[in-house]
């Protein structure tokens, strides 16, 4: 069973202190919250915490570096492969939404948002990624076991051939 624990960290990146505070209030009982007020701070937090982060909540329009800049950095460093991102923005243009999904976000929530919806989407995304990581781990274990079994079978067959053929067994 995969559980959500208080030790999981969520990075909330938004230039509005009020928006960060609202999101933190929704999630702080279940997650450790890390805040960044612009994209530059978000990238620094990603470098510091990396895979310790369970999720990134990201705004689009911010000073210094916008949300798309953060997503580009996450793609460049391959963080997007291990850390899910939910974009939360008042920008509803289809070009913004398409670009966000194209850069790897898992979900896009329009502002103003419902607290219950945000909470549920965050929880679902974190659980989905946890299950995915668990399945990847199990697959890796199965591949290692299969390789070990194949090597053992090759060993057994080579010994059988060696013992069965007296003339060419040593070749």
C-alpha positions as semicolon CSV with decimal commas, in nm:
position;residue;x (nm);y (nm);z (nm)
1;X;0,000;0,000;0,000
2;X;0,130;0,342;-0,094
3;X;0,070;0,612;0,163
4;X;0,115;0,985;0,168
5;X;0,333;1,112;0,449
6;X;0,411;1,450;0,600
7;X;0,773;1,403;0,491
8;X;0,676;1,448;0,126
9;X;0,766;1,792;-0,001
10;X;0,564;2,012;-0,235
11;X;0,719;2,315;-0,403
12;X;0,468;2,597;-0,447
13;X;0,591;2,854;-0,699
14;X;0,386;3,170;-0,740
15;X;0,477;3,538;-0,729
16;X;0,165;3,614;-0,524
17;X;0,216;3,560;-0,152
18;X;-0,161;3,526;-0,109
19;X;-0,181;3,246;-0,366
20;X;0,112;3,062;-0,205
21;X;-0,049;3,103;0,136
22;X;-0,387;2,969;0,018
23;X;-0,223;2,664;-0,143
24;X;-0,004;2,606;0,163
25;X;-0,311;2,620;0,389
26;X;-0,481;2,355;0,174
27;X;-0,183;2,118;0,179
28;X;0,030;2,186;0,489
29;X;-0,144;1,929;0,712
30;X;-0,029;1,645;0,487
31;X;0,286;1,773;0,317
32;X;0,595;1,976;0,390
33;X;0,561;2,298;0,192
34;X;0,849;2,477;0,022
35;X;0,774;2,814;-0,136
36;X;0,934;3,005;-0,423
37;X;0,816;3,345;-0,540
38;X;0,961;3,325;-0,891
39;X;1,108;3,082;-1,140
40;X;1,469;3,145;-1,041
41;X;1,394;3,050;-0,680
42;X;1,198;2,746;-0,805
43;X;1,495;2,619;-1,008
44;X;1,722;2,672;-0,706
45;X;1,479;2,470;-0,490
46;X;1,465;2,198;-0,756
47;X;1,846;2,180;-0,755
48;X;1,852;2,162;-0,376
49;X;1,570;1,911;-0,317
50;X;1,552;1,732;-0,655
51;X;1,376;1,395;-0,616
52;X;1,285;1,472;-0,254
53;X;1,006;1,680;-0,407
54;X;0,683;1,489;-0,450
55;X;0,520;1,762;-0,663
56;X;0,558;2,114;-0,798
57;X;0,265;2,357;-0,812
58;X;0,362;2,620;-1,067
59;X;0,220;2,953;-1,182
60;X;0,288;3,079;-1,535
61;X;0,326;3,456;-1,505
62;X;0,608;3,548;-1,264
63;X;0,899;3,793;-1,259
64;X;1,259;3,696;-1,345
65;X;1,162;3,355;-1,487
66;X;0,809;3,246;-1,575
67;X;0,657;2,901;-1,532
68;X;0,753;2,799;-1,884
69;X;1,116;2,882;-1,806
70;X;1,097;2,656;-1,501
71;X;0,949;2,376;-1,713
72;X;1,226;2,420;-1,972
73;X;1,489;2,395;-1,695
74;X;1,315;2,086;-1,557
75;X;1,325;1,925;-1,902
76;X;1,689;2,023;-1,953
77;X;1,790;1,859;-1,622
78;X;1,543;1,568;-1,667
79;X;1,367;1,656;-1,339
80;X;1,033;1,650;-1,520
81;X;1,069;1,272;-1,553
82;X;1,062;1,219;-1,176
83;X;0,880;1,522;-1,036
84;X;0,520;1,583;-1,141
85;X;0,409;1,939;-1,208
86;X;0,061;2,085;-1,177
87;X;0,022;2,427;-1,336
88;X;-0,213;2,662;-1,149
89;X;-0,282;2,981;-1,335
90;X;-0,541;3,243;-1,425
91;X;-0,408;3,224;-1,783
92;X;-0,662;3,018;-1,973
93;X;-0,552;3,072;-2,333
94;X;-0,542;2,738;-2,512
95;X;-0,191;2,817;-2,638
96;X;-0,068;2,843;-2,275
97;X;-0,239;2,520;-2,175
98;X;-0,104;2,336;-2,481
99;X;0,248;2,467;-2,421
100;X;0,233;2,363;-2,054
101;X;0,127;2,008;-2,143
102;X;0,387;2,001;-2,420
103;X;0,656;2,082;-2,162
104;X;0,543;1,796;-1,939
105;X;0,288;1,918;-1,684
106;X;0,054;1,651;-1,548
107;X;-0,242;1,876;-1,487
108;X;-0,360;2,233;-1,537
109;X;-0,586;2,400;-1,282
110;X;-0,750;2,733;-1,362
111;X;-0,763;3,006;-1,102
112;X;-0,985;3,077;-0,917
113;X;-0,986;2,719;-0,797
114;X;-1,178;2,508;-0,552
115;X;-0,968;2,396;-0,252
116;X;-1,114;2,045;-0,256
117;X;-1,032;2,003;-0,625
118;X;-0,672;2,120;-0,574
119;X;-0,628;1,891;-0,274
120;X;-0,766;1,588;-0,459
121;X;-0,566;1,650;-0,777
122;X;-0,245;1,693;-0,577
123;X;-0,311;1,374;-0,383
124;X;-0,404;1,178;-0,696
125;X;-0,095;1,295;-0,885
126;X;0,139;1,209;-0,599
127;X;-0,019;0,864;-0,558
128;X;-0,003;0,800;-0,932
129;X;0,368;0,885;-0,945
130;X;0,437;0,674;-0,634
131;X;0,263;0,376;-0,793
132;X;0,453;0,432;-1,116
133;X;0,786;0,437;-0,929
134;X;0,687;0,120;-0,745
135;X;0,600;-0,056;-1,073
136;X;0,928;0,055;-1,232
137;X;1,114;-0,086;-0,930
138;X;0,928;-0,417;-0,956
139;X;0,999;-0,435;-1,328
140;X;1,368;-0,373;-1,263
141;X;1,373;-0,652;-1,004
142;X;1,202;-0,890;-1,248
143;X;1,454;-0,808;-1,521
144;X;1,743;-0,874;-1,285
145;X;1,585;-1,204;-1,177
146;X;1,526;-1,307;-1,540
147;X;1,887;-1,227;-1,629
148;X;2,008;-1,431;-1,333
149;X;1,788;-1,723;-1,436
150;X;1,908;-1,700;-1,797
151;X;2,271;-1,705;-1,686
152;X;2,202;-2,004;-1,461
153;X;2,031;-2,189;-1,750
154;X;2,325;-2,119;-1,983
155;X;2,561;-2,247;-1,714
156;X;2,359;-2,567;-1,667
157;X;2,330;-2,633;-2,041
158;X;2,702;-2,579;-2,098
159;X;2,782;-2,828;-1,819
160;X;2,539;-3,082;-1,966
161;X;2,699;-3,052;-2,310
162;X;3,044;-3,081;-2,156
163;X;2,961;-3,402;-1,970
164;X;2,756;-3,565;-2,249
165;X;3,014;-3,533;-2,522
166;X;3,344;-3,694;-2,428
167;X;3,523;-3,607;-2,753
168;X;3,438;-3,238;-2,787
169;X;3,316;-3,157;-2,437
170;X;3,628;-2,959;-2,348
171;X;3,597;-2,724;-2,649
